[in-house]
CSV table of C-alpha atoms and ligand atoms in Angstrom, one decimal:
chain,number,residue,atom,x,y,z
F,19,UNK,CA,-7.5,-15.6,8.3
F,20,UNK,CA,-7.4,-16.1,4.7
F,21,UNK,CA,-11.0,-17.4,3.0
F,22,UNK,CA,-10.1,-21.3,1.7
F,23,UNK,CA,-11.9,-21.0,-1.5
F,24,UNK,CA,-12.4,-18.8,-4.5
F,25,UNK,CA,-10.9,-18.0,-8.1
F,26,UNK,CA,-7.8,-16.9,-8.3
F,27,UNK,CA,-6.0,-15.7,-12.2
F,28,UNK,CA,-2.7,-17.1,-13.1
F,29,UNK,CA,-0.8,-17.0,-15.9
F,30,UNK,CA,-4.2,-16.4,-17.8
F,31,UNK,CA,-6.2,-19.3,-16.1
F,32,UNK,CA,-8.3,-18.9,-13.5
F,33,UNK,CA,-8.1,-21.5,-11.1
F,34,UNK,CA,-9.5,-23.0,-7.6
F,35,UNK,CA,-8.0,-21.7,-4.3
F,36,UNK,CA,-6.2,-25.0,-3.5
F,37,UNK,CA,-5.1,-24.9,-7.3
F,38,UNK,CA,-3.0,-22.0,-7.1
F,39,UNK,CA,0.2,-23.0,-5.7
F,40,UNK,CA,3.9,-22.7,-7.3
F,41,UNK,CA,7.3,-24.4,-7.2
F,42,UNK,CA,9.3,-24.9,-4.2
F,43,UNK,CA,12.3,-23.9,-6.2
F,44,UNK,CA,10.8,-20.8,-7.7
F,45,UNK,CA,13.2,-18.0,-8.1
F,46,UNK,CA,11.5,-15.3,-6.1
F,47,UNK,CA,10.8,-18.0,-3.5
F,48,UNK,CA,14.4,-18.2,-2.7
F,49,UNK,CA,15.5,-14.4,-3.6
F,50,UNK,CA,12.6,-12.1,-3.0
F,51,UNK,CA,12.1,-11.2,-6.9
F,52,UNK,CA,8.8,-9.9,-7.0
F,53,UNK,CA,6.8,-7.1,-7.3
F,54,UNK,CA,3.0,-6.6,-6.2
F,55,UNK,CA,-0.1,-4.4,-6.1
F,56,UNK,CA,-2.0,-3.6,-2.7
F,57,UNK,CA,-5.5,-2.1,-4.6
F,58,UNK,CA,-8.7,-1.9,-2.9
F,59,UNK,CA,-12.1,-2.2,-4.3
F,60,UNK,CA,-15.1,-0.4,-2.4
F,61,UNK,CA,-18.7,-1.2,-2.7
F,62,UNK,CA,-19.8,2.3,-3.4
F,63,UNK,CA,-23.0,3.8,-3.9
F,64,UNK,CA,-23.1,3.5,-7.6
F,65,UNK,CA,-22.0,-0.6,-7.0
F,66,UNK,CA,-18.3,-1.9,-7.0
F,67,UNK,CA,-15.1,0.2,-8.2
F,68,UNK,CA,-11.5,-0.4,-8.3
F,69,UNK,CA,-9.8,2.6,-6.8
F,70,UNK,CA,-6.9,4.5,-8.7
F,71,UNK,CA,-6.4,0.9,-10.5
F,72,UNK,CA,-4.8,2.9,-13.4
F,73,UNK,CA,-2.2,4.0,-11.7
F,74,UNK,CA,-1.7,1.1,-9.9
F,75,UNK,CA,-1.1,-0.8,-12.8
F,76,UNK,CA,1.1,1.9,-14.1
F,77,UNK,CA,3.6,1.4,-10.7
F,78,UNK,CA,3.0,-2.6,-11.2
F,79,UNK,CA,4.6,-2.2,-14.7
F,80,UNK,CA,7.0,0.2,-13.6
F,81,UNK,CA,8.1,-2.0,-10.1
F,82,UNK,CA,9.3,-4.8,-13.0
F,83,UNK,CA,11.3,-2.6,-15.2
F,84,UNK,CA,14.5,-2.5,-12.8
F,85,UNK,CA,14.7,-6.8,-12.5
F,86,UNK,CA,14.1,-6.9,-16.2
F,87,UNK,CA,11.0,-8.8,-15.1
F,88,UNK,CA,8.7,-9.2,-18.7
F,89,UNK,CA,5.2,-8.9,-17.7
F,90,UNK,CA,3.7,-11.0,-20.9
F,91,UNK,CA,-0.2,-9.5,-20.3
F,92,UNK,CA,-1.3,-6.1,-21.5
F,93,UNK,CA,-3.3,-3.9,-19.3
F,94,UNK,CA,-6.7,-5.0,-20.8
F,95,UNK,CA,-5.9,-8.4,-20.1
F,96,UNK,CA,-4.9,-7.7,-16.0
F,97,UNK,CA,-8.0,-5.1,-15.9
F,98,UNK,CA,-10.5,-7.8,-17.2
F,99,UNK,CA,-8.7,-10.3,-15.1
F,100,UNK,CA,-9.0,-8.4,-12.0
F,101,UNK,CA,-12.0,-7.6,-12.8
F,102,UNK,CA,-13.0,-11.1,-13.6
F,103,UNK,CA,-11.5,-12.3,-10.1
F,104,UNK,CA,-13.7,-9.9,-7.9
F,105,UNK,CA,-16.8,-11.1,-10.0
F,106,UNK,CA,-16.2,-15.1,-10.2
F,107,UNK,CA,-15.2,-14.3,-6.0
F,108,UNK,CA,-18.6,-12.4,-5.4
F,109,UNK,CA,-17.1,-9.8,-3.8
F,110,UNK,CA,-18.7,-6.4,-3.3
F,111,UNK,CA,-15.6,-5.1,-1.8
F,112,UNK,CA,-12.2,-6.3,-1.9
F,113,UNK,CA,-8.6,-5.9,-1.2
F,114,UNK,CA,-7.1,-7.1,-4.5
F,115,UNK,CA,-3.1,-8.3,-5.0
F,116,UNK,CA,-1.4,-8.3,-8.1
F,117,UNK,CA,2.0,-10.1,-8.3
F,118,UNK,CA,4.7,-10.6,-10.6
F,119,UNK,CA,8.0,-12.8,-10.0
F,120,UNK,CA,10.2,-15.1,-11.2
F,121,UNK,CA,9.0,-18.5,-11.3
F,122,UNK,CA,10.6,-21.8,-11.8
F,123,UNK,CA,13.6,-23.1,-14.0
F,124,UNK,CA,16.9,-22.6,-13.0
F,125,UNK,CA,18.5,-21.6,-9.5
F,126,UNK,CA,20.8,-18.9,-8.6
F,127,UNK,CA,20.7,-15.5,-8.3
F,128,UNK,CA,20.8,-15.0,-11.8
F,129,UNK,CA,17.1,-15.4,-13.1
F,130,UNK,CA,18.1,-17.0,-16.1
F,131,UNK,CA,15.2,-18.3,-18.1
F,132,UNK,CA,13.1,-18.0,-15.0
F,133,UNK,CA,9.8,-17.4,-16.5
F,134,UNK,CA,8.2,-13.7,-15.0
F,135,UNK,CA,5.0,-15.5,-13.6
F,136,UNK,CA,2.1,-13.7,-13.1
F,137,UNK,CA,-1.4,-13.8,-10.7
F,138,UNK,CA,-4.2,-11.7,-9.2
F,139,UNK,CA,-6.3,-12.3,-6.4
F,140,UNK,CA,-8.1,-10.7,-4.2
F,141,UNK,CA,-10.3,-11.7,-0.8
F,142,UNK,CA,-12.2,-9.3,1.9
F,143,UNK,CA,-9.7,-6.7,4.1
F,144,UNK,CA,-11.4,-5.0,6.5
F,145,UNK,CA,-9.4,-1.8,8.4
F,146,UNK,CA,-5.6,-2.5,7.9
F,147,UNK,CA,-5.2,-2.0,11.5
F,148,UNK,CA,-8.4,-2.3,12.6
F,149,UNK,CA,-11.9,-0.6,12.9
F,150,UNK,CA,-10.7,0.9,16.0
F,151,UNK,CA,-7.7,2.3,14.7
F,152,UNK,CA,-9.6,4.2,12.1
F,153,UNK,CA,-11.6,6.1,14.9
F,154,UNK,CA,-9.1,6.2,17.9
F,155,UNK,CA,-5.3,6.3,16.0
F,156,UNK,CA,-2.3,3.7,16.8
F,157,UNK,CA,0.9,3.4,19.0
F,158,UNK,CA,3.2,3.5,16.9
F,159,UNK,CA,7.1,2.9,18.0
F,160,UNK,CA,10.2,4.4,15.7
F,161,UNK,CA,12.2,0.7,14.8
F,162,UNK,CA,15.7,0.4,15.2
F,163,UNK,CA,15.7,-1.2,11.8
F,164,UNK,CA,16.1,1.6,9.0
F,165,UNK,CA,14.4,1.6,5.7
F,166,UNK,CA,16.5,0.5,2.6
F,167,UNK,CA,18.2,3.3,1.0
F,168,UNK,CA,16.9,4.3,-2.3
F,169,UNK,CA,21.3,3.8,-3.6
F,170,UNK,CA,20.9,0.5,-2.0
F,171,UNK,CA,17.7,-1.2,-4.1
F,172,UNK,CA,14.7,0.8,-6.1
F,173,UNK,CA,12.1,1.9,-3.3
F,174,UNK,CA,10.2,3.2,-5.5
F,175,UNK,CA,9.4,-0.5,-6.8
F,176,UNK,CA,7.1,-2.5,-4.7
F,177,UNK,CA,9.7,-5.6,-4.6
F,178,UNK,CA,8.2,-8.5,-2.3
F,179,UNK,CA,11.7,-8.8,-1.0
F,180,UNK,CA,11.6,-5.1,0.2
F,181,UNK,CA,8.9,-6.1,3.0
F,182,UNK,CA,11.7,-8.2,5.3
F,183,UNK,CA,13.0,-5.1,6.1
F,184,UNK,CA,9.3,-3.8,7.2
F,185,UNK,CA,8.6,-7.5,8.7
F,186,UNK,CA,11.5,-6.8,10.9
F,187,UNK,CA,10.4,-3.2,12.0
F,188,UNK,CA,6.8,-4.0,12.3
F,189,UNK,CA,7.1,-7.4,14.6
F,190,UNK,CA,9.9,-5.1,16.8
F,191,UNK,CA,7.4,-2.3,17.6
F,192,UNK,CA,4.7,-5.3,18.2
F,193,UNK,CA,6.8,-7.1,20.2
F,194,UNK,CA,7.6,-3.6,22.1
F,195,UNK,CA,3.4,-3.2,22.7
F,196,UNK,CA,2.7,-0.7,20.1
F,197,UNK,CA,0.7,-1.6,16.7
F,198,UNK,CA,3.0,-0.5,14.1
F,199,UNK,CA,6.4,0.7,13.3
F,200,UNK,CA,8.2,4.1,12.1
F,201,UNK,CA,11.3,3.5,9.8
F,202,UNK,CA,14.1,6.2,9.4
F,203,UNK,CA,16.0,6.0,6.2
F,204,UNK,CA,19.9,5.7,6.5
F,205,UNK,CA,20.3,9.3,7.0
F,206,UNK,CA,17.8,8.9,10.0
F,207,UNK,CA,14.8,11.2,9.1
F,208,UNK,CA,11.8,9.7,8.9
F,209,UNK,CA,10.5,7.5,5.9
F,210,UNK,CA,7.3,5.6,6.2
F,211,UNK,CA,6.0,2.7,8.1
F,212,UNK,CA,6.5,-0.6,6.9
F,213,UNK,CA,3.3,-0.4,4.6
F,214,UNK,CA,2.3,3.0,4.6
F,215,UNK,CA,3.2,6.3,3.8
F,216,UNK,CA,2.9,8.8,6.6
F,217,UNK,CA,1.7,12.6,7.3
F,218,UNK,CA,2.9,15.1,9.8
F,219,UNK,CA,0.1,18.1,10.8
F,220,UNK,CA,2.0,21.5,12.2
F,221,UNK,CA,0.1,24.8,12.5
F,222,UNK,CA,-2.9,23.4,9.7
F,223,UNK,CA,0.1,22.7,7.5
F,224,UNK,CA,1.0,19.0,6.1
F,225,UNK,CA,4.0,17.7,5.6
F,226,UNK,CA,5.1,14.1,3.9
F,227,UNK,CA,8.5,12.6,2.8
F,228,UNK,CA,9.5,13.3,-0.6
F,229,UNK,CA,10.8,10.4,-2.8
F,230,UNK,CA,14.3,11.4,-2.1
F,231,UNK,CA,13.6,10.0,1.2
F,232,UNK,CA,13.9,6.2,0.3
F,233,UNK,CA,9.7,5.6,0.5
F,234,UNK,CA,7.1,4.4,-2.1
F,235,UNK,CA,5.4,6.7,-4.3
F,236,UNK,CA,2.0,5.9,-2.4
F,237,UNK,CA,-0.7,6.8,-4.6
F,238,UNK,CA,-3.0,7.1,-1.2
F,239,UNK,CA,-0.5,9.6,-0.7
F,240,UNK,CA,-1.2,11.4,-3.8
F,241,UNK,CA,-5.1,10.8,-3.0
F,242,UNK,CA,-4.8,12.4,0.7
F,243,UNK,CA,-2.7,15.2,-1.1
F,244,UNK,CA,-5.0,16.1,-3.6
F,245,UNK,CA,-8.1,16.2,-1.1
F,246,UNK,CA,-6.0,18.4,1.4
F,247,UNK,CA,-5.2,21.2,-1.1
F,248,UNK,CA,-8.8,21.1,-2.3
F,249,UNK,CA,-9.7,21.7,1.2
F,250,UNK,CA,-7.0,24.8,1.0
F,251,UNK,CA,-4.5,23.2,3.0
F,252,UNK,CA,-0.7,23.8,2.1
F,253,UNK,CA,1.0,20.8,1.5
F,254,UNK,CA,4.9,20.6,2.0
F,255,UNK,CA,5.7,17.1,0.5
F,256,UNK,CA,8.6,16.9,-0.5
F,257,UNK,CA,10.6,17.0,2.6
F,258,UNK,CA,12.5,15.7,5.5
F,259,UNK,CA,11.1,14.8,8.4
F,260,UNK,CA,13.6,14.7,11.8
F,261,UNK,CA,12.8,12.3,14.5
F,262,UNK,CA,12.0,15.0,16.8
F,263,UNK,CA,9.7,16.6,14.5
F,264,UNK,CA,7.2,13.4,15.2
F,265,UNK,CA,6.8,14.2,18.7
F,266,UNK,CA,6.1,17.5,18.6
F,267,UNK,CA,3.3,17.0,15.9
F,268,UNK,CA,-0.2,18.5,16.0
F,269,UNK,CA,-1.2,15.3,14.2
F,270,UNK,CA,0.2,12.0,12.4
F,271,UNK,CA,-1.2,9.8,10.2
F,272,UNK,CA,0.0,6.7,8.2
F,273,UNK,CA,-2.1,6.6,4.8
F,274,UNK,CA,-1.5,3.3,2.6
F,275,UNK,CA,-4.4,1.4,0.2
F,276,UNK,CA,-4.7,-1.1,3.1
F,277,UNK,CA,-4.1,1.1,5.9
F,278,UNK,CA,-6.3,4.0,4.0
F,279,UNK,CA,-6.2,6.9,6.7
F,280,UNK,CA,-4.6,6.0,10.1
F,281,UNK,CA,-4.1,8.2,12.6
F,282,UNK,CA,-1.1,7.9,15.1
F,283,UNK,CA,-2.1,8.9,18.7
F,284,UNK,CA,1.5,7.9,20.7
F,285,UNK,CA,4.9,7.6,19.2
F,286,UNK,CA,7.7,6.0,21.9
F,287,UNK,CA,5.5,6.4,24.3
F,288,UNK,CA,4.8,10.0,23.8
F,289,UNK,CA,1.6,11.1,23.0
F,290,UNK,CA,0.7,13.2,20.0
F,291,UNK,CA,-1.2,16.3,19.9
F,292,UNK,CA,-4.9,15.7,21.1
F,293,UNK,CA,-3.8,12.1,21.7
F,294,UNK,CA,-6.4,11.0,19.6
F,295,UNK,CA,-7.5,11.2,16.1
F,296,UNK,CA,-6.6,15.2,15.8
F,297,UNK,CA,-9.3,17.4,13.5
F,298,UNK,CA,-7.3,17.6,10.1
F,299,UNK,CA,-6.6,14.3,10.8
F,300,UNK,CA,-10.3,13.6,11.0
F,301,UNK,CA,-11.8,16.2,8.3
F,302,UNK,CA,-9.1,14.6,5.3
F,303,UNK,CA,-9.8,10.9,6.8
F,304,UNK,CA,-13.9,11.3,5.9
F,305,UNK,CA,-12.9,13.1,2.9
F,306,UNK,CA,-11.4,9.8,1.8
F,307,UNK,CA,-14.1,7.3,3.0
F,308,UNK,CA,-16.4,10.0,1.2
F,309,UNK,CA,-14.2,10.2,-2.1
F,310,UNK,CA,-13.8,5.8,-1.8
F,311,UNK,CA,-18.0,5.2,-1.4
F,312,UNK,CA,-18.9,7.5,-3.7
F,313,UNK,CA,-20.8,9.6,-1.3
F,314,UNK,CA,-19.0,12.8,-3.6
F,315,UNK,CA,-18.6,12.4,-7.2
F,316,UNK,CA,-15.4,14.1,-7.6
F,317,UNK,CA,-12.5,12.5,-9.4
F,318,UNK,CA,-15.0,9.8,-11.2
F,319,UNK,CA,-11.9,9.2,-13.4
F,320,UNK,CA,-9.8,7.5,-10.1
F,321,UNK,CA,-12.9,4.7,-10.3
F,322,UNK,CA,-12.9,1.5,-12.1
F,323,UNK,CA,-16.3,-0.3,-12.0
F,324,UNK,CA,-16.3,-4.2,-11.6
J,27,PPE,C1,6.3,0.5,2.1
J,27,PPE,C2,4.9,1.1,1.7
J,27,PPE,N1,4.8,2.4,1.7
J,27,PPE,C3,3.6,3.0,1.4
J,27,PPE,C4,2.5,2.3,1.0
J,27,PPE,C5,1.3,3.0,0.6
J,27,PPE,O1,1.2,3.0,-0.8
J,27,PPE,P1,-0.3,3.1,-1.5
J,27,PPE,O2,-1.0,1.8,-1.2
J,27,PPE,O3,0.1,3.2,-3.0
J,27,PPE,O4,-1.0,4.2,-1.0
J,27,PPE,C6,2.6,0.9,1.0
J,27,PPE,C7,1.4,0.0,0.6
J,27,PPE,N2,1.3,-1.2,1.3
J,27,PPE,C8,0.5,-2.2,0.7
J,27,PPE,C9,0.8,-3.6,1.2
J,27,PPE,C10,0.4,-3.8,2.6
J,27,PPE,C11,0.7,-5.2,3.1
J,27,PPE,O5,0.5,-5.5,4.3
J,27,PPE,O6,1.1,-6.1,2.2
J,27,PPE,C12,-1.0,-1.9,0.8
J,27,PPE,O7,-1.3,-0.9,1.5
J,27,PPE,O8,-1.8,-2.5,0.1
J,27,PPE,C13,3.8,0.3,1.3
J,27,PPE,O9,4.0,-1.1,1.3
């Protein structure tokens, strides 16, 4: 449920909740051209921080570059707008949400003189898939829908239009009684979920899709990758994953700025490893809540305080 009030930044204004509306005949209203930011803010020990927001804005500029999308606002001005947003919001933590699309002049596919509007909000988002889910791990179900190929638009751009594809996958595997979706790519190895990157666990080795695979560069990805080979673990990611190779996992986990580090107890049916939240699984999951509160100071430079 969405709070009904609060600041929200557009376009360089800040403006009320109610305020912040758009045209019916927007451009990406009508043809999914947009591209977004899922960022989280914690409320850490040493007070409120944006995590990784660099390189989030780095992928935000980068998701705009294949539509030709100008985004007219330097990175000072979205960093002091964010920040701005979380304070004016009096929010200790926060999920925050970036977007950039094409707004209203013209119709048809062509964007035209569409303007590339921009806006940043951000409101409380407790556990992706919920408290629970954090301790216990999710059913997950592999959909029948496939991921878009790489060839067949930029996955590596985080395109609002993209997440019909992981609609479709996510409300199947709901509808089928398990929390959240798989998606194969078109050469039917495994990709992602529909909003988060995902880890396999074999012999106290981890494995991940590589980019080749038609998935988002997560930058929780990068985070849980990082932590594991402090922690000494080998890390194979850049490869494929076969169906198969999901059931006969030690461990999964789906890891994703909303969706931080979610273990997957059941896939079709089939349960995985301990059935539970397995022990690498756990040991790089508080390594994160850890590293995101602050309760470690290592890698103060992924921290940008409000
Ligand atoms: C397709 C996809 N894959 C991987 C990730 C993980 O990326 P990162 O956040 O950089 O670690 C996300 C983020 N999904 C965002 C949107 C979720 C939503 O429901 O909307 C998020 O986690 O904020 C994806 O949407």
């Amino acid at each position: 449920e969405m709070e009904e009030d609060g600041t929200i930044w557009m376009n360089g204004e800040y403006v009320d909740w109610e305020d912040a509306t758009v045209h019916v005949l927007s451009h990406a209203m009508h043809y999914g051209t947009g591209i977004f930011e899922g960022v989280r803010a914690y409320d850490t020990e040493e007070g409120t921080a944006i995590f990784r927001w660099e390189e989030h804005l780095d992928r935000f500029y980068n998701s705009a570059k294949p539509y030709d999308m100008e985004i007219d606002f330097s990175r000072e001005e979205l960093t002091e707008a964010t920040l701005e947003v979380i304070r004016r919001n009096d929010l200790d933590s926060a999920y925050v949400r970036p977007l950039a699309y094409y707004g209203y002049d013209s119709l048809g596919v062509s964007p035209g003189d569409c303007p590339t509007d921009v806006s940043v909000a951000a409101w409380p988002w407790g556990a992706y898939l919920g408290q629970e889910a954090l301790e216990n791990g999710i059913k997950v179900e592999v959909s029948s829908w496939r991921k878009h190929a790489s060839s067949q638009i930029p996955t590596n751009a985080k395109t609002t239009g993209l997440y019909v594809n992981s609609m479709l996958a996510g409300e199947e595997a709901r509808r089928h009684g398990a929390e959240e979706a798989i998606v194969l790519n078109k050469e039917g190895n495994v990709a992602e979920g529909p909003g988060e990157n995902i880890f396999l666990v074999r012999d106290d080795e981890l494995y991940t899709p590589g980019l080749s695979e038609s998935i988002l560069d997560g930058i929780t990805r990068d985070t849980v990758i990082t932590l594991a080979e402090e922690r000494g673990y080998e890390v194979h990611d850049n490869v494929s994953i076969s169906r198969g190779e999901l059931h006969t996992a030690d461990e999964l986990f789906f890891s994703g700025s909303a969706a931080e580090v979610t273990p997957i107890r059941q896939v079709d049916n089939i349960e995985i490893g301990n059935g539970g939240r397995g022990p690498v699984t756990e040991e790089l999951q508080t390594a994160f809540f850890d590293l995101v509160n602050r309760r470690t100071d290592d890698h103060e430079e992924w921290f940008t305080y409000v």
